[in-house]
Short mmCIF file of C-alpha atoms in Angstrom, two decimals:
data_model
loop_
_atom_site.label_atom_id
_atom_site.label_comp_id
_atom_site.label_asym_id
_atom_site.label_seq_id
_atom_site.Cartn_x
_atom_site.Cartn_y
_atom_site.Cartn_z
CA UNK A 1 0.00 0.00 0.00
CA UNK A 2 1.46 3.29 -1.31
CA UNK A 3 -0.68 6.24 1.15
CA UNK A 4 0.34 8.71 -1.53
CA UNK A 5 -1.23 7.12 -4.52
CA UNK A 6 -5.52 7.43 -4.90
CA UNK A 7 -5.92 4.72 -7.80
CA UNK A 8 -3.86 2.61 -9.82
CA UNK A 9 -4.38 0.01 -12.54
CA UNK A 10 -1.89 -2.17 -14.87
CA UNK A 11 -1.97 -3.51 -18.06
CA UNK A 12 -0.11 -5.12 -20.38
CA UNK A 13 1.32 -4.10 -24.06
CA UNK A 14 3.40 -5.57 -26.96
CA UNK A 15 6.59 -3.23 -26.88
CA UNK A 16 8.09 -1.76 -30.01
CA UNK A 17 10.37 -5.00 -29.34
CA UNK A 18 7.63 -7.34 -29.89
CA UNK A 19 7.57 -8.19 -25.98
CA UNK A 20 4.52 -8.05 -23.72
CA UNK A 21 5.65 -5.10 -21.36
CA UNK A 22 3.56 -4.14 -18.31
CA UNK A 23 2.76 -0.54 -17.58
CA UNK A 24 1.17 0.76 -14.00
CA UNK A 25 -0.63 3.90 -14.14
CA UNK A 26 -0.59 5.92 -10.65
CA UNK A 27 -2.28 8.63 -9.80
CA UNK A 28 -1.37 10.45 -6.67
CA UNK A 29 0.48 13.41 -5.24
CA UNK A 30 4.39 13.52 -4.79
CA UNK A 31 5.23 9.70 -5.85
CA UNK A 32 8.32 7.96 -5.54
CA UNK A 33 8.12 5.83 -9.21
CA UNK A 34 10.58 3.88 -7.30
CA UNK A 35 8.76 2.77 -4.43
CA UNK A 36 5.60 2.75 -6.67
CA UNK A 37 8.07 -0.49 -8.96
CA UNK A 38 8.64 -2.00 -5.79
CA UNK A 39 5.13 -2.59 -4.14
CA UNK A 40 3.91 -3.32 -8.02
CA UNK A 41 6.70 -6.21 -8.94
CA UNK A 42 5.54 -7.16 -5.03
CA UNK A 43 2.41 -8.25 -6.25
CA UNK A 44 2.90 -9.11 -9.53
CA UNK A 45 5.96 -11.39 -8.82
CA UNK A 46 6.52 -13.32 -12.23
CA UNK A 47 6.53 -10.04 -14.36
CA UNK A 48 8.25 -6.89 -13.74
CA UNK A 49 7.07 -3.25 -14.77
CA UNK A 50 8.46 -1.87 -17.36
CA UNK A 51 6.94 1.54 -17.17
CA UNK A 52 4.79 3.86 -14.58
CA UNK A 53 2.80 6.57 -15.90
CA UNK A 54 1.99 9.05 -13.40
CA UNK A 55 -1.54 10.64 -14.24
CA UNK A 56 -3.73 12.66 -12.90
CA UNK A 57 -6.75 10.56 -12.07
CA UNK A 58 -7.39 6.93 -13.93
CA UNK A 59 -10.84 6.60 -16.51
CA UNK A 60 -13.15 4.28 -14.99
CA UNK A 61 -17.16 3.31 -16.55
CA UNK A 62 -19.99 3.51 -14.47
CA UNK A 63 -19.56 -0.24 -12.66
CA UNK A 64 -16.16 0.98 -11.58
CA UNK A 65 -14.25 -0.78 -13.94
CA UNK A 66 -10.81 0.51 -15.68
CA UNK A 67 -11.02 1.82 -19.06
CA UNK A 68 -8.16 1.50 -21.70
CA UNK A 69 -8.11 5.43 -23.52
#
């Protein structure tokens, strides 16, 4: 648990290298990316995050669920 961040979601992507990549995207006030990677690959275990994107609130539909802009 981050107390800084107010939402967070990850997905995954095929990089420009042809390799699924996963992306977290935080949003929050005065992260640490760095500790935000840690308590991520925490969870996630098997694969580690290749990106955060820090924004300012996430899209979500009317059931709650994450939407992919």
């Amino acid at each position: 648990s981050q107390p800084k961040v107010r939402d967070a979601g990850v997905f995954s992507i095929v990089g420009d290298s042809g390799l699924e990549e996963v992306w977290a995207v935080v949003a929050g006030d005065e992260l640490d990316p760095e500790a935000v990677r840690r308590a991520v690959n925490e969870k996630l275990h098997q694969t580690p995050v290749s990106r955060i994107v820090k924004a300012p609130a996430l899209p979500r539909s009317a059931n709650g669920k994450l939407l992919r802009a």
